[in-house]
Short mmCIF file of C-alpha atoms in Angstrom, two decimals:
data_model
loop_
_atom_site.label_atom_id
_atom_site.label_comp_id
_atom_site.label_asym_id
_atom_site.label_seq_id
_atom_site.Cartn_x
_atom_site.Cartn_y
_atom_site.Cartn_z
CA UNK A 1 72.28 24.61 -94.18
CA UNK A 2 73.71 27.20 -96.20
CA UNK A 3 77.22 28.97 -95.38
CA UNK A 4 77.38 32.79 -95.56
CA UNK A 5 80.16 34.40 -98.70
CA UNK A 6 81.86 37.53 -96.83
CA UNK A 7 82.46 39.08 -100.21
CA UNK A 8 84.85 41.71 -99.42
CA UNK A 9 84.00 45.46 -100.65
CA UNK A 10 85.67 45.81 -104.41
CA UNK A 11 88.29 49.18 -104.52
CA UNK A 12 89.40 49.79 -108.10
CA UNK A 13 92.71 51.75 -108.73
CA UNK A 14 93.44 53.11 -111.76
CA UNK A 15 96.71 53.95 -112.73
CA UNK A 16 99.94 52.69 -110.79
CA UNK A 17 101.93 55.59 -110.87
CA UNK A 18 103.31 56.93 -107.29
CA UNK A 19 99.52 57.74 -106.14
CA UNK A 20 98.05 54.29 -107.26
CA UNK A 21 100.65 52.30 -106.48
CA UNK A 22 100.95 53.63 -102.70
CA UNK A 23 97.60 53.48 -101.93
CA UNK A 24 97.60 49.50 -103.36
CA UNK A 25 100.32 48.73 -101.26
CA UNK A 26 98.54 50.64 -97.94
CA UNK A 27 95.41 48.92 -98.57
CA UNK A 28 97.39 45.29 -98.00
CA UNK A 29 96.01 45.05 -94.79
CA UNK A 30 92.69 46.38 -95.36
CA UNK A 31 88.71 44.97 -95.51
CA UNK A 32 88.90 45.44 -99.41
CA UNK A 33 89.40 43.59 -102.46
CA UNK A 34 91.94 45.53 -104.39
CA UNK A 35 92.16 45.90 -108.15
CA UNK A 36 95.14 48.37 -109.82
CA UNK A 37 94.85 49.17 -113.26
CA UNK A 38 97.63 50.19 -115.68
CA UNK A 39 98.03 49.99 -119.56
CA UNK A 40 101.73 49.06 -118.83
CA UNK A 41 102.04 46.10 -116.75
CA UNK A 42 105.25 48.13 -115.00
CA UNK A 43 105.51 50.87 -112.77
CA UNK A 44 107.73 53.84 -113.99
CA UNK A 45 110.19 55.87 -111.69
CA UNK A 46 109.66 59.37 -113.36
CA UNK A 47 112.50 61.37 -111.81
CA UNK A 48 115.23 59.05 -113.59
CA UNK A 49 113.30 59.31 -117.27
CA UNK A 50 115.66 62.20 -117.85
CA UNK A 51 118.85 59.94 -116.98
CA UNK A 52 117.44 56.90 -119.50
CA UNK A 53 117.34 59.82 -121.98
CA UNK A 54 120.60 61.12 -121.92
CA UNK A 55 121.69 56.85 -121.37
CA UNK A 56 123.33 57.32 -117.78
CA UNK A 57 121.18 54.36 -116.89
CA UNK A 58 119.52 51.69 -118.54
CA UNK A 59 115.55 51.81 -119.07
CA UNK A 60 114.97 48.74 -116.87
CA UNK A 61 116.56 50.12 -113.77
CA UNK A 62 113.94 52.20 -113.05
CA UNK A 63 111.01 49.71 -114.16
CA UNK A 64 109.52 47.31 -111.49
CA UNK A 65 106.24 44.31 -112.33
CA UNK A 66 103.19 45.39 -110.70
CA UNK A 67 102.71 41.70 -110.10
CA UNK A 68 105.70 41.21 -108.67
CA UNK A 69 104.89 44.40 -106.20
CA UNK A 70 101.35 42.78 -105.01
CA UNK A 71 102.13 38.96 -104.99
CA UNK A 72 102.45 38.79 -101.42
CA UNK A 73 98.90 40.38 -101.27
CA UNK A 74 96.05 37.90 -101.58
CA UNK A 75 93.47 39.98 -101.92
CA UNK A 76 94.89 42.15 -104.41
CA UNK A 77 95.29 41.43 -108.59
CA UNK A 78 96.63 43.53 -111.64
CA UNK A 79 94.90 44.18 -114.80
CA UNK A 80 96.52 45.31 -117.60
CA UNK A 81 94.11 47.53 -119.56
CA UNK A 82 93.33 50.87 -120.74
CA UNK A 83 90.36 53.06 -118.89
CA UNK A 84 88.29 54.43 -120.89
CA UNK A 85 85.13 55.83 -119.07
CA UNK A 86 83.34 56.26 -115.67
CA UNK A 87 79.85 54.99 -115.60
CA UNK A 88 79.11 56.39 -112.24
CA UNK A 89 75.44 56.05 -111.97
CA UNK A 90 76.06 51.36 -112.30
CA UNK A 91 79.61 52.11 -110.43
CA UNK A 92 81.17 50.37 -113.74
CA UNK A 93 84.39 50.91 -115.04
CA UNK A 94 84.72 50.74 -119.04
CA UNK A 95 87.90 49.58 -120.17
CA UNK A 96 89.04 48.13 -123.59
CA UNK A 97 89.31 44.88 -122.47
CA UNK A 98 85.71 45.11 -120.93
CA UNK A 99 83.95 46.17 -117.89
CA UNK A 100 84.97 45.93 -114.49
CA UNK A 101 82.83 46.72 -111.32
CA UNK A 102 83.58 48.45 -107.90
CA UNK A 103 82.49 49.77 -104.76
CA UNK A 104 84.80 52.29 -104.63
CA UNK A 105 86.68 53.90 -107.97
CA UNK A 106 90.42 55.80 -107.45
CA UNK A 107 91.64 57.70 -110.20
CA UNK A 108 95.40 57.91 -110.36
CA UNK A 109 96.01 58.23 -114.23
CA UNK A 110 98.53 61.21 -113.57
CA UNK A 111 99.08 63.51 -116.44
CA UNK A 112 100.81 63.88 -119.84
CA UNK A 113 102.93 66.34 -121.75
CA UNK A 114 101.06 69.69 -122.07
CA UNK A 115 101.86 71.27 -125.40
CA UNK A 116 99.17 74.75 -124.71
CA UNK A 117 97.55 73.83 -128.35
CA UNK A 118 101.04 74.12 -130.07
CA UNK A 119 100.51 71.26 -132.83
CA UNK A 120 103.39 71.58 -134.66
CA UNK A 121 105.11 71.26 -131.49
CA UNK A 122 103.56 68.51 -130.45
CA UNK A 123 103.93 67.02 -133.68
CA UNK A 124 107.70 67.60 -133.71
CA UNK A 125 109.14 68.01 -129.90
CA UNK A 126 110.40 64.79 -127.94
CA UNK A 127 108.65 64.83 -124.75
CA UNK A 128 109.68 62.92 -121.39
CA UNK A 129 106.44 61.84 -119.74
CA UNK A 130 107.16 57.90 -119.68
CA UNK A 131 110.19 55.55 -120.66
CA UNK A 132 108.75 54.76 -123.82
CA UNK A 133 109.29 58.46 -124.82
CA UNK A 134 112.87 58.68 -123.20
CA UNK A 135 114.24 55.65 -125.09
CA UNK A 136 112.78 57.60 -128.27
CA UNK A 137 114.73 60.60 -127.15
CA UNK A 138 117.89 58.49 -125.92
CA UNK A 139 117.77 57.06 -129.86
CA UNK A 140 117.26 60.33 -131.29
CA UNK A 141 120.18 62.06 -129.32
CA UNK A 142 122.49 59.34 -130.40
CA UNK A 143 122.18 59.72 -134.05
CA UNK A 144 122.01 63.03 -134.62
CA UNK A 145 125.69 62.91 -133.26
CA UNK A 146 126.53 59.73 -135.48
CA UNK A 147 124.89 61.67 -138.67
CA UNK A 148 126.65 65.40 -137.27
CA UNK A 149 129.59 63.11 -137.59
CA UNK A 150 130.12 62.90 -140.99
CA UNK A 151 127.98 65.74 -142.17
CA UNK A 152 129.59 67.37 -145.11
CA UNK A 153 128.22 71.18 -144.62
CA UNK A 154 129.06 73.25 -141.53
CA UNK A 155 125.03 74.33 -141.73
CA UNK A 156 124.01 70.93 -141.86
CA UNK A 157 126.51 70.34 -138.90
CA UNK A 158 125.25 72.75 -136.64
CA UNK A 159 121.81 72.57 -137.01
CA UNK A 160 122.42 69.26 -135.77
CA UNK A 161 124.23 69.33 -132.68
CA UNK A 162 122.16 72.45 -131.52
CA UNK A 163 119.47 70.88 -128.85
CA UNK A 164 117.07 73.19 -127.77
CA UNK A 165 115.07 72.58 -124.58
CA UNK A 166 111.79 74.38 -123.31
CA UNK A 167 111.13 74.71 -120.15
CA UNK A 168 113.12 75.58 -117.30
CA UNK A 169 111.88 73.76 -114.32
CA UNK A 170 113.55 70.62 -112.28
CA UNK A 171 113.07 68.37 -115.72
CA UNK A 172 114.52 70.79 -117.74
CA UNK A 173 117.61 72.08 -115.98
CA UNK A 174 118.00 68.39 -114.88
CA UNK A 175 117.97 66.95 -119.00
CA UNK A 176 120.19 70.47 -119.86
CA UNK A 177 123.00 69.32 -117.29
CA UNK A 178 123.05 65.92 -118.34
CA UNK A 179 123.39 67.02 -121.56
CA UNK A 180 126.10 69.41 -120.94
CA UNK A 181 127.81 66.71 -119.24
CA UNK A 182 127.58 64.37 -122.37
CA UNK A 183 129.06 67.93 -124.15
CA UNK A 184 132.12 67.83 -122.11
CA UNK A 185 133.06 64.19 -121.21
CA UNK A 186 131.74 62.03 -123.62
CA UNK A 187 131.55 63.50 -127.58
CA UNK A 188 135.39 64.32 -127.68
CA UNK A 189 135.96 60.70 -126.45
CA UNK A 190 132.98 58.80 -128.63
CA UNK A 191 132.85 61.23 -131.49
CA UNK A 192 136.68 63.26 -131.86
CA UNK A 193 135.35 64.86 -135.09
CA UNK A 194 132.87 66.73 -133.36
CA UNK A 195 134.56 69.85 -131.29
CA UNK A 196 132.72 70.19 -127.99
CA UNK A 197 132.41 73.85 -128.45
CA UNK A 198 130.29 73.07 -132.01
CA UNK A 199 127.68 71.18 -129.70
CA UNK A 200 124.84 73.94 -128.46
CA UNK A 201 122.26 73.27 -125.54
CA UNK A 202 119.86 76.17 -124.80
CA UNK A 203 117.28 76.02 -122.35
CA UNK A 204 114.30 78.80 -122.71
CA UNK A 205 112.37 79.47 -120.02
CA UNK A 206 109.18 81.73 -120.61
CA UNK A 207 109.84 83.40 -117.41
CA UNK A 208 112.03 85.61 -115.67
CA UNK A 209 114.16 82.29 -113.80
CA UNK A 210 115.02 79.00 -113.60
CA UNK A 211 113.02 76.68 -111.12
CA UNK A 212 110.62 79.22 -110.02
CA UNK A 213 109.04 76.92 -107.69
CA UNK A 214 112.42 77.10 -105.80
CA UNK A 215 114.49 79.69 -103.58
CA UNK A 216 116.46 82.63 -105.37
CA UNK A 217 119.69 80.94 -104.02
CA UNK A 218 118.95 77.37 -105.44
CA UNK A 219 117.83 79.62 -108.86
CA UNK A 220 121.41 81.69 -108.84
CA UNK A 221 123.48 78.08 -108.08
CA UNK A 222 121.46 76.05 -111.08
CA UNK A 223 122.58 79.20 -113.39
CA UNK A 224 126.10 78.90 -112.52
CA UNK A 225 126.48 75.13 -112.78
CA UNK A 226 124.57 75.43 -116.28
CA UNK A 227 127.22 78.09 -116.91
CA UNK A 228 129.93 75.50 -116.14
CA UNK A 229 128.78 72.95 -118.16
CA UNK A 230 128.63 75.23 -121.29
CA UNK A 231 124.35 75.58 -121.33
CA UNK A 232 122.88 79.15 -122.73
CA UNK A 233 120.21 79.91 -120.61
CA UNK A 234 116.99 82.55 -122.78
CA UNK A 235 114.81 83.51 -120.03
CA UNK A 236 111.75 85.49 -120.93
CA UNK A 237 110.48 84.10 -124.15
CA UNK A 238 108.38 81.15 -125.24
CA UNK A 239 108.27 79.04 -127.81
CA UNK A 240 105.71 79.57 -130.51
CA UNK A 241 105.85 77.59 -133.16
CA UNK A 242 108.44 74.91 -134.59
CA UNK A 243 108.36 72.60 -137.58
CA UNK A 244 111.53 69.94 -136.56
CA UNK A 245 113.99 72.31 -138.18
CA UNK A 246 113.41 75.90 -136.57
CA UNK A 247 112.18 77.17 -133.35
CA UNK A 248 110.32 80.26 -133.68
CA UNK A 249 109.85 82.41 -130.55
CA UNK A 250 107.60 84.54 -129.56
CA UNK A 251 109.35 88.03 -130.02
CA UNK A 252 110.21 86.82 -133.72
CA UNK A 253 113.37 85.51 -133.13
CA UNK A 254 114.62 81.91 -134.23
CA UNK A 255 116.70 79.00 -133.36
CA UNK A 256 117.97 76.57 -136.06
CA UNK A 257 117.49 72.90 -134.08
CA UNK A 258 116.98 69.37 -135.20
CA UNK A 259 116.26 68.77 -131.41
CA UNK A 260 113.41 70.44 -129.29
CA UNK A 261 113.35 68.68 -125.99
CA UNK A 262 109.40 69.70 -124.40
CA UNK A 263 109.70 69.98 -120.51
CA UNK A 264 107.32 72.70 -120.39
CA UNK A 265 104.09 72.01 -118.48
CA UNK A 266 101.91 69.38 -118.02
CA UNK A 267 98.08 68.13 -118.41
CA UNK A 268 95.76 65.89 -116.49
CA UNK A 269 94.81 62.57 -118.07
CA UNK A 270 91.16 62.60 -118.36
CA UNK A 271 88.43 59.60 -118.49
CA UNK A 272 84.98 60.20 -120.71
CA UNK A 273 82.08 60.33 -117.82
CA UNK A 274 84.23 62.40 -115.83
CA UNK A 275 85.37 65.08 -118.12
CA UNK A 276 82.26 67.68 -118.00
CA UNK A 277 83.93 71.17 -117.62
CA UNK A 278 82.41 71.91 -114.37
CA UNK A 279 84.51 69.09 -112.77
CA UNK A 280 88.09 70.51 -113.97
CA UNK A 281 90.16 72.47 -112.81
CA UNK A 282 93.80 74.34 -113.56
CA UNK A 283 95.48 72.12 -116.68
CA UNK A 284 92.31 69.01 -116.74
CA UNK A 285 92.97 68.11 -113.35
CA UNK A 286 89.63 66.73 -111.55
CA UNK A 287 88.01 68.56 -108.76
CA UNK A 288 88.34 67.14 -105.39
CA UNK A 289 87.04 67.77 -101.69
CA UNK A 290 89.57 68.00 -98.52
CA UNK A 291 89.46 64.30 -98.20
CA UNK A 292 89.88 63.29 -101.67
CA UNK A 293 86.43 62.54 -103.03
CA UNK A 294 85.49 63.97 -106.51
CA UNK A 295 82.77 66.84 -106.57
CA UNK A 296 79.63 65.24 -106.67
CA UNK A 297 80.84 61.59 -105.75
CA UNK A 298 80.84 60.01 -102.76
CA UNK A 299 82.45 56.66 -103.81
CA UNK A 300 85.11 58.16 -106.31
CA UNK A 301 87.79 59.67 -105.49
CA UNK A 302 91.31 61.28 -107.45
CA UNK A 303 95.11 61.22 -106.42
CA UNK A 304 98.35 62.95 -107.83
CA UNK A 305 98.89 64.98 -110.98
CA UNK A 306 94.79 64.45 -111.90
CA UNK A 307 93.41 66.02 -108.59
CA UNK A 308 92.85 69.75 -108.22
CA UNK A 309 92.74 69.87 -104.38
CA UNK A 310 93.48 73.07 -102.55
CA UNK A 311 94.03 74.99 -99.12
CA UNK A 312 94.61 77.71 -97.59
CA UNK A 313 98.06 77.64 -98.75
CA UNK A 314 97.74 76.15 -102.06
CA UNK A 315 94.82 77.97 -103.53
CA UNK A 316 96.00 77.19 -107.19
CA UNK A 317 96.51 73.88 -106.30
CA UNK A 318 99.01 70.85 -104.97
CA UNK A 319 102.15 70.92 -107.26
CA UNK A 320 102.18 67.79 -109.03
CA UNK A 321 105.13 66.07 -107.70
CA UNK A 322 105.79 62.65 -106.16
CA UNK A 323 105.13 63.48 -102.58
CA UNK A 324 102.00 65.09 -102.64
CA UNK A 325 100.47 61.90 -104.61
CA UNK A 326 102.42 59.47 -101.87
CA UNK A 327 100.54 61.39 -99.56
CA UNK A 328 97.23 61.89 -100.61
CA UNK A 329 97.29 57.82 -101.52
CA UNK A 330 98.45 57.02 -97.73
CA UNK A 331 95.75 59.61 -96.50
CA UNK A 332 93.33 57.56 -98.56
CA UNK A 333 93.92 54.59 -97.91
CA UNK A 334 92.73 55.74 -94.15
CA UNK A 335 89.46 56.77 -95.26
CA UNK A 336 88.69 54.36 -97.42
CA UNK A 337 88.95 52.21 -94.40
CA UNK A 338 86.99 54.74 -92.10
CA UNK A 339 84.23 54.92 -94.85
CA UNK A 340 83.78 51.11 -95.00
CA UNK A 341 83.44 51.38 -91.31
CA UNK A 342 81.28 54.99 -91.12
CA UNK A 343 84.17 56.48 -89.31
CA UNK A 344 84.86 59.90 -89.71
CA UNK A 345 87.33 61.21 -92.21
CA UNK A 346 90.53 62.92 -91.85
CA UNK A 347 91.14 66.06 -94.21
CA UNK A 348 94.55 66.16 -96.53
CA UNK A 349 97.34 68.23 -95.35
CA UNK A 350 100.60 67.93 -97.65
CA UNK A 351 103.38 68.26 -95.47
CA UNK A 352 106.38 70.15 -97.72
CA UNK A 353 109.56 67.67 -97.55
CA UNK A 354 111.28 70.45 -99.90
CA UNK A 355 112.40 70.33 -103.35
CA UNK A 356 115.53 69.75 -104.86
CA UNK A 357 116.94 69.58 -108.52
CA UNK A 358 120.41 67.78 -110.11
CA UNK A 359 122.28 69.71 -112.31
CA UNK A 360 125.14 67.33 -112.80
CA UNK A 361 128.30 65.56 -111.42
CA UNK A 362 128.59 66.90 -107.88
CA UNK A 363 126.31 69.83 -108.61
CA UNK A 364 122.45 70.12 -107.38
CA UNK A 365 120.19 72.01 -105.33
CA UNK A 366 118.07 71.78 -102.53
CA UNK A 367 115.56 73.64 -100.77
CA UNK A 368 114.67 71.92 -97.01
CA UNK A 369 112.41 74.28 -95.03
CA UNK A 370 114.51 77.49 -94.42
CA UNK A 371 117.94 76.08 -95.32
CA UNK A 372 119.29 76.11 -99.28
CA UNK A 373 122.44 74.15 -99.96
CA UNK A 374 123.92 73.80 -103.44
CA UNK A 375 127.21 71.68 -104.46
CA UNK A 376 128.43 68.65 -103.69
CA UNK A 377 126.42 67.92 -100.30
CA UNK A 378 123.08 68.74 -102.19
CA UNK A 379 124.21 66.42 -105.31
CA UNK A 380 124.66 63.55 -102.32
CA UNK A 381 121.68 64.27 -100.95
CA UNK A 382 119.52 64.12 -104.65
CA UNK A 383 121.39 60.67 -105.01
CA UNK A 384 120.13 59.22 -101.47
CA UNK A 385 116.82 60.18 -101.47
CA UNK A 386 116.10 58.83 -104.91
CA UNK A 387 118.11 55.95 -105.00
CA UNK A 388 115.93 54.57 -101.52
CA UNK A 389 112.91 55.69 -103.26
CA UNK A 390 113.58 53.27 -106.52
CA UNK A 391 111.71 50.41 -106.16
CA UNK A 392 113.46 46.84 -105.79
CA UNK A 393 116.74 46.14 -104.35
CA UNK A 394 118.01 44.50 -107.71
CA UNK A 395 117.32 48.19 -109.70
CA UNK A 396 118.79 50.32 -106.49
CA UNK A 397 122.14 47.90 -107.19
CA UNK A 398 121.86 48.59 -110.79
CA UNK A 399 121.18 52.54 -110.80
CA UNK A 400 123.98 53.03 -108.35
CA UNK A 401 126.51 50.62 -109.81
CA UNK A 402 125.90 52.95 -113.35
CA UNK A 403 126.16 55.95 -110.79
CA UNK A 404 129.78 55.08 -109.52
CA UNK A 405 130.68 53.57 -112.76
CA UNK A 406 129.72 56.63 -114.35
CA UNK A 407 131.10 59.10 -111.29
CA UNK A 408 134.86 57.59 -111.40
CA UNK A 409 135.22 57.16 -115.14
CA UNK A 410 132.87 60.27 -116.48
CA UNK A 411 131.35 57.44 -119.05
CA UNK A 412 129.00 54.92 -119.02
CA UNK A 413 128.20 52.05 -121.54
CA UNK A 414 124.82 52.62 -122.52
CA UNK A 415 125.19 54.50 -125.64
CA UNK A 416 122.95 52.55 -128.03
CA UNK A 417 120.79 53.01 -130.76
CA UNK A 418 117.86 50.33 -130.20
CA UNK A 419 114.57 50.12 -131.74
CA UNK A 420 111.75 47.87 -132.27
CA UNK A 421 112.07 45.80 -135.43
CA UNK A 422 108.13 46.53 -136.84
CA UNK A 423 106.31 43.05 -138.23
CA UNK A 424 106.17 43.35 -142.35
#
């Protein structure tokens, strides 16, 4: 007498950002065998790369295991790998450490740095798009003021401690108030032969504002705490070319910088198989339906900052921020289950929790439906709402013992240079 193998239906999730992560951990319960897929075996808070950059907080407060995440699930395992293509037609994933087989394929590989075919920039700007390329910037930060240090021309000097940064949304007025921070609390205690006033921070925006995705108010309260903190603020022009040692803008103007921090747009990730032009949309991100699916697909679907999905009220587009994926991966996770069970679907609506920005020590903004704070209540509302989101109760103790350590004594002892030592 033979016995019956109820092999459960195989949902592969690629990429463990916000999106893929979420929808693993809502699929615990489900009728599916669940796969993630990540080339880093961590998961990566992004709204805190900025503080690892300007070393507020140390890189490993803000990583958490993917194992450790799904142990308690049974039917769920981790692969560490890279994807690398979409055979649709066999439902195969190609990855470089070989294939791997599903039922039902989520794409969650969230996007990267876009530099709008700017090589030299790209070649020469320090980008913020993962913690591997904060540490880089952390390092870099650090010993251009050890080298400004001793410098023995007043050219040399400046050049050096003159950090330009492009792009004027929440990353960018978040990394230019930390920064102006560092400018007035910690070089005249670390580095006395550097006068604050010698140390320049200038944020360009190629618009007309600051966080244009926000409300006029929060825009005129982020100007004024930059103000404070002694950041210029060039609104209107872009960026056009730089080779690591001058910025050139696009009315002809320059800016001598050994430091171009790129906060300027992004770029879907895309996957070979699934990159025909006819599936993108607005900056590579992949086509979807109301419920998720890509165009064309029944069985594969796209979450986060690689989905173009749109309504009525977002006809360019969900922004790509961390609450849209958490809820297009919880809204998933539904259907996936009412698709196993020929249920009927239930369309995507992102529900706007607001947005909110950190411009420093008691200063931030916050838009929440109609209402606009800035100040001190907005700065301990930023702190709340990302601190619970942080995964793991060990890095929430860590990130706010660096927070209060770093609030009462305007320091903090992370200030190292560390790299890699490379094999000979």
């Amino acid at each position: 007498m033979s016995t019956k193998i109820d092999i459960k239906p195989h949902v592969v999730v690629v990429g463990g950002g916000f999106a893929g992560l979420t929808l693993s951990k809502a699929l615990r319960k489900s009728p599916f065998r669940v796969t993630l897929i990540d080339q880093n075996n961590y998961h990566q808070f992004a709204p805190l790369f900025y503080q690892v950059a300007a070393a507020q907080i140390e890189p490993s407060s803000i990583l958490f295991p993917y194992r450790k995440e799904i142990k308690p699930f049974p039917d769920h395992k981790f692969v560490m790998a890279k994807a690398e293509s979409v055979d649709a037609q066999n439902r195969i994933l190609k990855t470089n450490i070989g294939d791997i087989s599903y039922d039902y394929l989520v794409l969650a590989l969230g996007a990267d740095s876009n530099f709008f075919g700017l090589q030299n920039v790209q070649k020469n700007a320090f980008p913020m798009k993962s913690v591997g390329e904060a540490l880089a910037l952390r390092n870099h930060l650090l010993e251009i003021l050890e080298q400004a240090a001793v410098c023995s021309t007043e050219e040399e000097r400046q050049q050096k401690l003159t950090i330009t940064i492009v792009g004027g949304g929440p990353t960018g007025v978040e990394i230019a108030g930390a920064l102006g921070e560092m400018k007035r609390y910690i070089i005249p205690r670390d580095y006395p032969q550097i006068r604050p006033e010698e140390v320049k921070i200038l944020l360009v925006e190629g618009s007309g504002r600051l966080l244009s995705v926000m409300s006029e108010k929060s825009f005129h309260h982020a100007n004024h705490y930059l103000a404070e903190l002694g950041v210029d603020i060039i609104l209107g022009k872009q960026v056009f070319d730089y080779d690591g040692q001058t910025v050139l803008l696009n009315d002809g103007s320059t800016i001598v910088s050994n430091t171009m921090i790129w906060a300027s747009g992004i770029s879907a990730c895309s996957i070979n198989g699934l990159d025909k032009p006819e599936l993108l949309g607005r900056a590579n991100r992949l086509k979807v339906n109301e419920y998720g699916q890509v165009q064309g697909y029944e069985n594969i679907f796209a979450l986060g900052d690689m989905c173009f999905q749109t309504d009525k009220n977002y006809a360019g587009g969900y922004p790509q921020v961390a609450p849209v994926a958490i809820q297009q991966a919880e809204n998933l996770a539904k259907n996936l289950t009412a698709l196993h069970n020929k249920q009927k679907f239930q369309v995507f609506e992102y529900k706007d929790k607001g947005s909110m920005a950190i411009v420093g020590r008691n200063r931030a903004v916050v838009d929440i439906a109609r209402f606009h704070w800035g100040g001190f209540f907005a700065w301990a509302v930023w702190l709340f709402i990302h601190l619970f989101s942080i995964i793991g109760f060990k890095n929430k103790i860590f990130v706010i013992l660096d927070w209060f350590f770093s609030y009462l004594f305007n320091d903090a002892s992370l200030r190292l240079i560390v790299r890699a030592k490379a094999k000979v």
